[in-house]
Amino acid sequence: MSPLFLAHGSPMLAVEDNDYTAFLRDAGAKLQPAAIVIFTAHWETDVTTISSKDDIYDTIYDFHGFPDELYQVKYNAQGSTQIAELVRQLLETEGIPSGFDTERGLDHGSWTILSKMFPEADIPVVQVSVNPYLPAEEQYRIGKALRELAGRNILLIGSGVTVHNLRALRWGQKEAEPWAVQFDDWLIAKLEQHALEDLFHYESLAPNAKAAVPRAEHFVPFYIALGAGQPDTAPTIIHRSYEMGTLSYLSFQF
């Protein structure tokens, strides 16, 4: 059960039909995980925090100004204290501090993509927070601590975006801006070269890094999913498209 980095882009993914949502549906139909562990860019904490509950999650609408139909979407996934404890133990074994949250619902970094991939909401979900202020090496180490999940048929998803600059969006533009493509091209090249040190120092090495990643919260799930992958397995691009000129839907399997 290879880890995935998936772009969650606009919340409208939950109600739209486009190339990316078709990809998500197809990808989900091919997978039968025992559980899902999802790191979401929209839950930030200083210490890695794990949702630990066995009942149904509330659906969090952590956005405003969208059509009413989006606020009617409910994703009634169930949690799992058992999987949450497993995640905590694996992190603890590697000396990574963590804690539990028993109340928080699923934010749109989780339910928008999960509602397309697994619309029946019949797979237990454990949501995990991110700390965007940790260096890329530490994000990778968090993922590495969870490599064992793949062998237990548990799907780890890093939910974020590689190029995420809301001020640079080009509303209605279908063609991708060259600078956004260049940043993604650099990431892909470094993955193919397995150049981890370069990837860890993307801020100073990648073209257009400041424009692509003005703040790291949407980018760090990439490193977590990368770390969770098997080091002898070549990363695979599973989808690539752009919306509004600069919003990247580049997604990987690790």
PDB file of C-alpha atoms in Angstrom:
ATOM      1  CA  MET A   1       0.000   0.000   0.000  1.00  0.00           C
ATOM      2  CA  SER A   2       2.340   2.691  -1.324  1.00  0.00           C
ATOM      3  CA  PRO A   3       2.137   6.169   0.286  1.00  0.00           C
ATOM      4  CA  LEU A   4       0.625   8.942  -1.826  1.00  0.00           C
ATOM      5  CA  PHE A   5       1.079  12.677  -2.062  1.00  0.00           C
ATOM      6  CA  LEU A   6      -2.211  14.112  -3.328  1.00  0.00           C
ATOM      7  CA  ALA A   7      -3.079  17.699  -4.158  1.00  0.00           C
ATOM      8  CA  HIS A   8      -6.319  18.901  -2.598  1.00  0.00           C
ATOM      9  CA  GLY A   9      -6.440  22.258  -4.370  1.00  0.00           C
ATOM     10  CA  SER A  10      -9.792  24.015  -4.299  1.00  0.00           C
ATOM     11  CA  PRO A  11     -12.526  22.726  -1.949  1.00  0.00           C
ATOM     12  CA  MET A  12     -14.744  22.660  -5.053  1.00  0.00           C
ATOM     13  CA  LEU A  13     -13.115  19.337  -5.913  1.00  0.00           C
ATOM     14  CA  ALA A  14     -15.763  17.744  -3.694  1.00  0.00           C
ATOM     15  CA  VAL A  15     -18.590  18.790  -6.044  1.00  0.00           C
ATOM     16  CA  GLU A  16     -16.836  19.186  -9.389  1.00  0.00           C
ATOM     17  CA  ASP A  17     -16.153  16.730 -12.182  1.00  0.00           C
ATOM     18  CA  ASN A  18     -12.878  17.332 -13.997  1.00  0.00           C
ATOM     19  CA  ASP A  19      -9.720  15.460 -14.996  1.00  0.00           C
ATOM     20  CA  TYR A  20      -8.350  15.517 -11.479  1.00  0.00           C
ATOM     21  CA  THR A  21     -11.524  14.332  -9.747  1.00  0.00           C
ATOM     22  CA  ALA A  22     -11.782  11.546 -12.354  1.00  0.00           C
ATOM     23  CA  PHE A  23      -8.230  10.550 -11.444  1.00  0.00           C
ATOM     24  CA  LEU A  24      -9.116  10.496  -7.741  1.00  0.00           C
ATOM     25  CA  ARG A  25     -12.144   8.288  -8.371  1.00  0.00           C
ATOM     26  CA  ASP A  26     -10.117   5.871 -10.471  1.00  0.00           C
ATOM     27  CA  ALA A  27      -7.268   5.778  -7.964  1.00  0.00           C
ATOM     28  CA  GLY A  28      -9.606   5.041  -5.076  1.00  0.00           C
ATOM     29  CA  ALA A  29     -11.384   2.283  -7.001  1.00  0.00           C
ATOM     30  CA  LYS A  30      -8.069   0.425  -7.352  1.00  0.00           C
ATOM     31  CA  LEU A  31      -7.252   0.548  -3.633  1.00  0.00           C
ATOM     32  CA  GLN A  32      -8.635  -1.451  -0.731  1.00  0.00           C
ATOM     33  CA  PRO A  33      -6.774  -0.211   2.333  1.00  0.00           C
ATOM     34  CA  ALA A  34      -7.556  -1.454   5.806  1.00  0.00           C
ATOM     35  CA  ALA A  35      -7.309   2.146   7.050  1.00  0.00           C
ATOM     36  CA  ILE A  36      -6.158   5.588   5.934  1.00  0.00           C
ATOM     37  CA  VAL A  37      -3.684   7.856   7.727  1.00  0.00           C
ATOM     38  CA  ILE A  38      -3.823  11.339   6.226  1.00  0.00           C
ATOM     39  CA  PHE A  39      -1.570  14.302   6.989  1.00  0.00           C
ATOM     40  CA  THR A  40      -3.480  17.472   6.134  1.00  0.00           C
ATOM     41  CA  ALA A  41      -2.059  20.921   5.430  1.00  0.00           C
ATOM     42  CA  HIS A  42      -5.066  22.485   7.147  1.00  0.00           C
ATOM     43  CA  TRP A  43      -4.273  21.244  10.643  1.00  0.00           C
ATOM     44  CA  GLU A  44      -1.213  22.910  12.130  1.00  0.00           C
ATOM     45  CA  THR A  45       0.206  22.114  15.568  1.00  0.00           C
ATOM     46  CA  ASP A  46       3.599  22.423  17.235  1.00  0.00           C
ATOM     47  CA  VAL A  47       3.613  18.709  18.104  1.00  0.00           C
ATOM     48  CA  THR A  48       2.421  16.031  15.676  1.00  0.00           C
ATOM     49  CA  THR A  49      -1.186  15.434  16.724  1.00  0.00           C
ATOM     50  CA  ILE A  50      -3.198  12.347  15.843  1.00  0.00           C
ATOM     51  CA  SER A  51      -6.981  12.113  15.705  1.00  0.00           C
ATOM     52  CA  SER A  52      -7.987   9.353  18.104  1.00  0.00           C
ATOM     53  CA  LYS A  53     -11.658   8.444  18.087  1.00  0.00           C
ATOM     54  CA  ASP A  54     -13.859   5.530  17.079  1.00  0.00           C
ATOM     55  CA  ASP A  55     -17.007   7.488  16.243  1.00  0.00           C
ATOM     56  CA  ILE A  56     -17.955   9.451  13.111  1.00  0.00           C
ATOM     57  CA  TYR A  57     -16.024  12.631  12.325  1.00  0.00           C
ATOM     58  CA  ASP A  58     -17.732  15.959  11.912  1.00  0.00           C
ATOM     59  CA  THR A  59     -17.134  17.590   8.523  1.00  0.00           C
ATOM     60  CA  ILE A  60     -15.288  20.893   8.962  1.00  0.00           C
ATOM     61  CA  TYR A  61     -16.005  23.670   6.448  1.00  0.00           C
ATOM     62  CA  ASP A  62     -12.791  25.614   6.957  1.00  0.00           C
ATOM     63  CA  PHE A  63     -13.387  28.070   4.093  1.00  0.00           C
ATOM     64  CA  HIS A  64     -15.899  30.737   3.126  1.00  0.00           C
ATOM     65  CA  GLY A  65     -17.467  32.277   0.053  1.00  0.00           C
ATOM     66  CA  PHE A  66     -18.180  29.060  -1.837  1.00  0.00           C
ATOM     67  CA  PRO A  67     -21.515  27.832  -3.270  1.00  0.00           C
ATOM     68  CA  ASP A  68     -24.087  26.441  -0.831  1.00  0.00           C
ATOM     69  CA  GLU A  69     -23.849  22.934  -2.305  1.00  0.00           C
ATOM     70  CA  LEU A  70     -20.313  22.604  -0.969  1.00  0.00           C
ATOM     71  CA  TYR A  71     -21.534  23.165   2.593  1.00  0.00           C
ATOM     72  CA  GLN A  72     -24.026  20.332   2.173  1.00  0.00           C
ATOM     73  CA  VAL A  73     -21.312  17.735   1.606  1.00  0.00           C
ATOM     74  CA  LYS A  74     -20.887  15.345   4.527  1.00  0.00           C
ATOM     75  CA  TYR A  75     -18.114  12.782   4.713  1.00  0.00           C
ATOM     76  CA  ASN A  76     -19.107  10.463   7.530  1.00  0.00           C
ATOM     77  CA  ALA A  77     -15.877   8.553   7.957  1.00  0.00           C
ATOM     78  CA  GLN A  78     -15.188   6.726  11.189  1.00  0.00           C
ATOM     79  CA  GLY A  79     -12.013   7.084  13.204  1.00  0.00           C
ATOM     80  CA  SER A  80      -9.879   4.355  14.763  1.00  0.00           C
ATOM     81  CA  THR A  81      -8.234   4.588  18.165  1.00  0.00           C
ATOM     82  CA  GLN A  82      -6.361   1.385  17.349  1.00  0.00           C
ATOM     83  CA  ILE A  83      -4.679   2.841  14.246  1.00  0.00           C
ATOM     84  CA  ALA A  84      -4.099   6.139  16.058  1.00  0.00           C
ATOM     85  CA  GLU A  85      -2.225   4.278  18.790  1.00  0.00           C
ATOM     86  CA  LEU A  86      -0.161   2.431  16.189  1.00  0.00           C
ATOM     87  CA  VAL A  87       0.829   5.748  14.598  1.00  0.00           C
ATOM     88  CA  ARG A  88       1.803   7.135  18.016  1.00  0.00           C
ATOM     89  CA  GLN A  89       3.898   4.072  18.829  1.00  0.00           C
ATOM     90  CA  LEU A  90       5.767   4.190  15.528  1.00  0.00           C
ATOM     91  CA  LEU A  91       6.540   7.880  15.987  1.00  0.00           C
ATOM     92  CA  GLU A  92       7.611   7.289  19.589  1.00  0.00           C
ATOM     93  CA  THR A  93       9.994   4.516  18.531  1.00  0.00           C
ATOM     94  CA  GLU A  94      11.835   7.066  16.386  1.00  0.00           C
ATOM     95  CA  GLY A  95      11.847   9.695  19.140  1.00  0.00           C
ATOM     96  CA  ILE A  96       9.226  11.911  17.502  1.00  0.00           C
ATOM     97  CA  PRO A  97       6.879  13.572  20.026  1.00  0.00           C
ATOM     98  CA  SER A  98       3.158  13.237  19.369  1.00  0.00           C
ATOM     99  CA  GLY A  99      -0.212  13.584  21.042  1.00  0.00           C
ATOM    100  CA  PHE A 100      -3.874  12.733  20.557  1.00  0.00           C
ATOM    101  CA  ASP A 101      -6.925  14.815  19.680  1.00  0.00           C
ATOM    102  CA  THR A 102     -10.306  13.253  20.419  1.00  0.00           C
ATOM    103  CA  GLU A 103     -12.633  16.001  19.165  1.00  0.00           C
ATOM    104  CA  ARG A 104     -11.515  17.513  15.868  1.00  0.00           C
ATOM    105  CA  GLY A 105     -13.403  16.723  12.665  1.00  0.00           C
ATOM    106  CA  LEU A 106     -12.067  16.219   9.153  1.00  0.00           C
ATOM    107  CA  ASP A 107     -10.989  19.428   7.427  1.00  0.00           C
ATOM    108  CA  HIS A 108     -11.206  20.004   3.692  1.00  0.00           C
ATOM    109  CA  GLY A 109      -7.612  18.898   3.186  1.00  0.00           C
ATOM    110  CA  SER A 110      -8.925  15.434   4.017  1.00  0.00           C
ATOM    111  CA  TRP A 111     -12.592  15.107   3.089  1.00  0.00           C
ATOM    112  CA  THR A 112     -12.481  16.717  -0.351  1.00  0.00           C
ATOM    113  CA  ILE A 113     -10.128  14.092  -1.775  1.00  0.00           C
ATOM    114  CA  LEU A 114     -11.397  11.187   0.341  1.00  0.00           C
ATOM    115  CA  SER A 115     -14.993  11.824  -0.738  1.00  0.00           C
ATOM    116  CA  LYS A 116     -13.907  11.310  -4.344  1.00  0.00           C
ATOM    117  CA  MET A 117     -11.625   8.328  -3.712  1.00  0.00           C
ATOM    118  CA  PHE A 118     -13.756   6.440  -1.200  1.00  0.00           C
ATOM    119  CA  PRO A 119     -17.280   7.871  -1.495  1.00  0.00           C
ATOM    120  CA  GLU A 120     -18.841   5.234   0.756  1.00  0.00           C
ATOM    121  CA  ALA A 121     -16.762   6.495   3.705  1.00  0.00           C
ATOM    122  CA  ASP A 122     -16.410   2.886   4.825  1.00  0.00           C
ATOM    123  CA  ILE A 123     -12.668   2.912   5.582  1.00  0.00           C
ATOM    124  CA  PRO A 124     -11.399   4.070   9.008  1.00  0.00           C
ATOM    125  CA  VAL A 125      -9.534   7.382   8.828  1.00  0.00           C
ATOM    126  CA  VAL A 126      -6.876   8.788  11.141  1.00  0.00           C
ATOM    127  CA  GLN A 127      -6.088  12.459  10.490  1.00  0.00           C
ATOM    128  CA  VAL A 128      -2.692  13.858  11.490  1.00  0.00           C
ATOM    129  CA  SER A 129      -1.486  17.449  11.836  1.00  0.00           C
ATOM    130  CA  VAL A 130       1.587  19.126  10.363  1.00  0.00           C
ATOM    131  CA  ASN A 131       4.075  21.647  11.699  1.00  0.00           C
ATOM    132  CA  PRO A 132       5.179  23.838   8.763  1.00  0.00           C
ATOM    133  CA  TYR A 133       8.067  25.300  10.771  1.00  0.00           C
ATOM    134  CA  LEU A 134      10.015  22.055  10.984  1.00  0.00           C
ATOM    135  CA  PRO A 135      12.785  21.644   8.382  1.00  0.00           C
ATOM    136  CA  ALA A 136      12.195  19.391   5.406  1.00  0.00           C
ATOM    137  CA  GLU A 137      14.539  16.744   6.836  1.00  0.00           C
ATOM    138  CA  GLU A 138      12.340  16.452   9.920  1.00  0.00           C
ATOM    139  CA  GLN A 139       9.178  16.169   7.822  1.00  0.00           C
ATOM    140  CA  TYR A 140      10.858  13.324   5.937  1.00  0.00           C
ATOM    141  CA  ARG A 141      11.807  11.675   9.236  1.00  0.00           C
ATOM    142  CA  ILE A 142       8.162  11.760  10.386  1.00  0.00           C
ATOM    143  CA  GLY A 143       7.172   9.902   7.238  1.00  0.00           C
ATOM    144  CA  LYS A 144      10.089   7.487   7.561  1.00  0.00           C
ATOM    145  CA  ALA A 145       8.927   6.534  11.051  1.00  0.00           C
ATOM    146  CA  LEU A 146       5.639   5.367   9.510  1.00  0.00           C
ATOM    147  CA  ARG A 147       7.012   3.163   6.716  1.00  0.00           C
ATOM    148  CA  GLU A 148       5.673   0.114   8.502  1.00  0.00           C
ATOM    149  CA  LEU A 149       2.094   1.194   7.741  1.00  0.00           C
ATOM    150  CA  ALA A 150       2.436   0.149   4.100  1.00  0.00           C
ATOM    151  CA  GLY A 151       3.086  -3.458   5.097  1.00  0.00           C
ATOM    152  CA  ARG A 152      -0.064  -3.425   7.226  1.00  0.00           C
ATOM    153  CA  ASN A 153      -2.208  -2.392   4.237  1.00  0.00           C
ATOM    154  CA  ILE A 154      -2.671   1.109   5.678  1.00  0.00           C
ATOM    155  CA  LEU A 155      -2.695   3.921   3.130  1.00  0.00           C
ATOM    156  CA  LEU A 156      -0.668   6.990   4.127  1.00  0.00           C
ATOM    157  CA  ILE A 157      -1.630  10.169   2.275  1.00  0.00           C
ATOM    158  CA  GLY A 158       0.129  13.502   2.398  1.00  0.00           C
ATOM    159  CA  SER A 159      -2.538  16.021   1.401  1.00  0.00           C
ATOM    160  CA  GLY A 160      -1.143  19.345   0.230  1.00  0.00           C
ATOM    161  CA  VAL A 161      -0.004  21.141  -2.937  1.00  0.00           C
ATOM    162  CA  THR A 162       3.431  21.614  -4.507  1.00  0.00           C
ATOM    163  CA  VAL A 163       2.693  25.064  -5.994  1.00  0.00           C
ATOM    164  CA  HIS A 164       0.286  26.927  -3.733  1.00  0.00           C
ATOM    165  CA  ASN A 165       0.270  30.710  -3.962  1.00  0.00           C
ATOM    166  CA  LEU A 166      -3.249  32.105  -3.716  1.00  0.00           C
ATOM    167  CA  ARG A 167      -2.067  35.605  -4.622  1.00  0.00           C
ATOM    168  CA  ALA A 168      -0.680  34.305  -7.914  1.00  0.00           C
ATOM    169  CA  LEU A 169      -3.848  32.551  -9.096  1.00  0.00           C
ATOM    170  CA  ARG A 170      -5.035  33.417 -12.609  1.00  0.00           C
ATOM    171  CA  TRP A 171      -8.793  33.009 -12.463  1.00  0.00           C
ATOM    172  CA  GLY A 172     -10.187  31.213 -15.491  1.00  0.00           C
ATOM    173  CA  GLN A 173      -6.742  30.554 -16.986  1.00  0.00           C
ATOM    174  CA  LYS A 174      -6.331  26.979 -18.183  1.00  0.00           C
ATOM    175  CA  GLU A 175      -2.694  27.163 -19.266  1.00  0.00           C
ATOM    176  CA  ALA A 176      -0.116  26.724 -16.530  1.00  0.00           C
ATOM    177  CA  GLU A 177       2.241  29.590 -15.779  1.00  0.00           C
ATOM    178  CA  PRO A 178       5.822  28.663 -16.819  1.00  0.00           C
ATOM    179  CA  TRP A 179       7.313  29.457 -13.412  1.00  0.00           C
ATOM    180  CA  ALA A 180       4.951  27.005 -11.682  1.00  0.00           C
ATOM    181  CA  VAL A 181       5.808  24.288 -14.191  1.00  0.00           C
ATOM    182  CA  GLN A 182       9.529  24.953 -13.692  1.00  0.00           C
ATOM    183  CA  PHE A 183       9.254  24.419  -9.950  1.00  0.00           C
ATOM    184  CA  ASP A 184       7.417  21.114 -10.411  1.00  0.00           C
ATOM    185  CA  ASP A 185       9.893  20.040 -13.115  1.00  0.00           C
ATOM    186  CA  TRP A 186      12.731  20.617 -10.658  1.00  0.00           C
ATOM    187  CA  LEU A 187      11.009  18.489  -8.004  1.00  0.00           C
ATOM    188  CA  ILE A 188      10.455  15.673 -10.473  1.00  0.00           C
ATOM    189  CA  ALA A 189      14.084  15.771 -11.651  1.00  0.00           C
ATOM    190  CA  LYS A 190      15.415  15.636  -8.096  1.00  0.00           C
ATOM    191  CA  LEU A 191      13.108  12.735  -7.246  1.00  0.00           C
ATOM    192  CA  GLU A 192      14.328  10.838 -10.295  1.00  0.00           C
ATOM    193  CA  GLN A 193      17.921  11.476  -9.186  1.00  0.00           C
ATOM    194  CA  HIS A 194      17.046  10.539  -5.592  1.00  0.00           C
ATOM    195  CA  ALA A 195      18.755  13.818  -4.656  1.00  0.00           C
ATOM    196  CA  LEU A 196      17.360  14.088  -1.131  1.00  0.00           C
ATOM    197  CA  GLU A 197      19.778  16.762   0.029  1.00  0.00           C
ATOM    198  CA  ASP A 198      18.761  19.019  -2.847  1.00  0.00           C
ATOM    199  CA  LEU A 199      15.095  18.388  -2.076  1.00  0.00           C
ATOM    200  CA  PHE A 200      15.671  19.229   1.583  1.00  0.00           C
ATOM    201  CA  HIS A 201      17.168  22.577   0.518  1.00  0.00           C
ATOM    202  CA  TYR A 202      14.573  23.451  -2.108  1.00  0.00           C
ATOM    203  CA  GLU A 203      14.208  26.988  -0.722  1.00  0.00           C
ATOM    204  CA  SER A 204      17.661  27.968  -1.981  1.00  0.00           C
ATOM    205  CA  LEU A 205      17.996  25.560  -4.935  1.00  0.00           C
ATOM    206  CA  ALA A 206      14.632  25.222  -6.661  1.00  0.00           C
ATOM    207  CA  PRO A 207      13.622  27.761  -9.311  1.00  0.00           C
ATOM    208  CA  ASN A 208      10.800  30.074  -8.228  1.00  0.00           C
ATOM    209  CA  ALA A 209      10.708  28.475  -4.757  1.00  0.00           C
ATOM    210  CA  LYS A 210       9.425  31.587  -2.983  1.00  0.00           C
ATOM    211  CA  ALA A 211       6.603  32.026  -5.482  1.00  0.00           C
ATOM    212  CA  ALA A 212       5.662  28.352  -5.408  1.00  0.00           C
ATOM    213  CA  VAL A 213       5.894  27.933  -1.632  1.00  0.00           C
ATOM    214  CA  PRO A 214       5.279  31.284   0.062  1.00  0.00           C
ATOM    215  CA  ARG A 215       4.428  29.322   3.223  1.00  0.00           C
ATOM    216  CA  ALA A 216       5.324  25.676   3.787  1.00  0.00           C
ATOM    217  CA  GLU A 217       2.117  24.188   5.264  1.00  0.00           C
ATOM    218  CA  HIS A 218       0.878  22.842   1.914  1.00  0.00           C
ATOM    219  CA  PHE A 219       4.300  21.559   0.880  1.00  0.00           C
ATOM    220  CA  VAL A 220       5.411  19.598   3.960  1.00  0.00           C
ATOM    221  CA  PRO A 221       2.948  16.696   3.341  1.00  0.00           C
ATOM    222  CA  PHE A 222       5.040  15.998   0.231  1.00  0.00           C
ATOM    223  CA  TYR A 223       8.082  15.274   2.398  1.00  0.00           C
ATOM    224  CA  ILE A 224       6.090  13.180   4.850  1.00  0.00           C
ATOM    225  CA  ALA A 225       4.720  10.975   2.064  1.00  0.00           C
ATOM    226  CA  LEU A 226       8.175  10.806   0.465  1.00  0.00           C
ATOM    227  CA  GLY A 227       9.714   9.675   3.750  1.00  0.00           C
ATOM    228  CA  ALA A 228       7.046   7.010   4.202  1.00  0.00           C
ATOM    229  CA  GLY A 229       7.899   5.437   0.840  1.00  0.00           C
ATOM    230  CA  GLN A 230      10.361   2.607   0.367  1.00  0.00           C
ATOM    231  CA  PRO A 231      13.792   4.062  -0.500  1.00  0.00           C
ATOM    232  CA  ASP A 232      14.429   1.421  -3.194  1.00  0.00           C
ATOM    233  CA  THR A 233      11.150   2.205  -4.984  1.00  0.00           C
ATOM    234  CA  ALA A 234      11.197   4.887  -7.659  1.00  0.00           C
ATOM    235  CA  PRO A 235       8.572   7.613  -7.153  1.00  0.00           C
ATOM    236  CA  THR A 236       5.828   7.697  -9.774  1.00  0.00           C
ATOM    237  CA  ILE A 237       3.920  10.697 -11.086  1.00  0.00           C
ATOM    238  CA  ILE A 238       0.306   9.590 -10.902  1.00  0.00           C
ATOM    239  CA  HIS A 239      -1.303  12.863 -11.997  1.00  0.00           C
ATOM    240  CA  ARG A 240      -0.225  16.263 -13.255  1.00  0.00           C
ATOM    241  CA  SER A 241      -2.449  19.174 -14.179  1.00  0.00           C
ATOM    242  CA  TYR A 242      -2.917  22.827 -13.243  1.00  0.00           C
ATOM    243  CA  GLU A 243      -5.861  25.033 -12.374  1.00  0.00           C
ATOM    244  CA  MET A 244      -6.110  28.815 -12.477  1.00  0.00           C
ATOM    245  CA  GLY A 245      -2.663  29.078 -14.014  1.00  0.00           C
ATOM    246  CA  THR A 246      -0.592  28.269 -10.960  1.00  0.00           C
ATOM    247  CA  LEU A 247      -2.416  25.803  -8.691  1.00  0.00           C
ATOM    248  CA  SER A 248      -0.641  22.487  -9.174  1.00  0.00           C
ATOM    249  CA  TYR A 249      -2.362  19.108  -8.962  1.00  0.00           C
ATOM    250  CA  LEU A 250       0.918  17.239  -9.256  1.00  0.00           C
ATOM    251  CA  SER A 251       0.535  13.975  -7.304  1.00  0.00           C
ATOM    252  CA  PHE A 252       2.953  11.135  -6.558  1.00  0.00           C
ATOM    253  CA  GLN A 253       3.084   7.552  -5.436  1.00  0.00           C
ATOM    254  CA  PHE A 254       6.153   6.708  -3.345  1.00  0.00           C
TER     255      PHE A 254
END
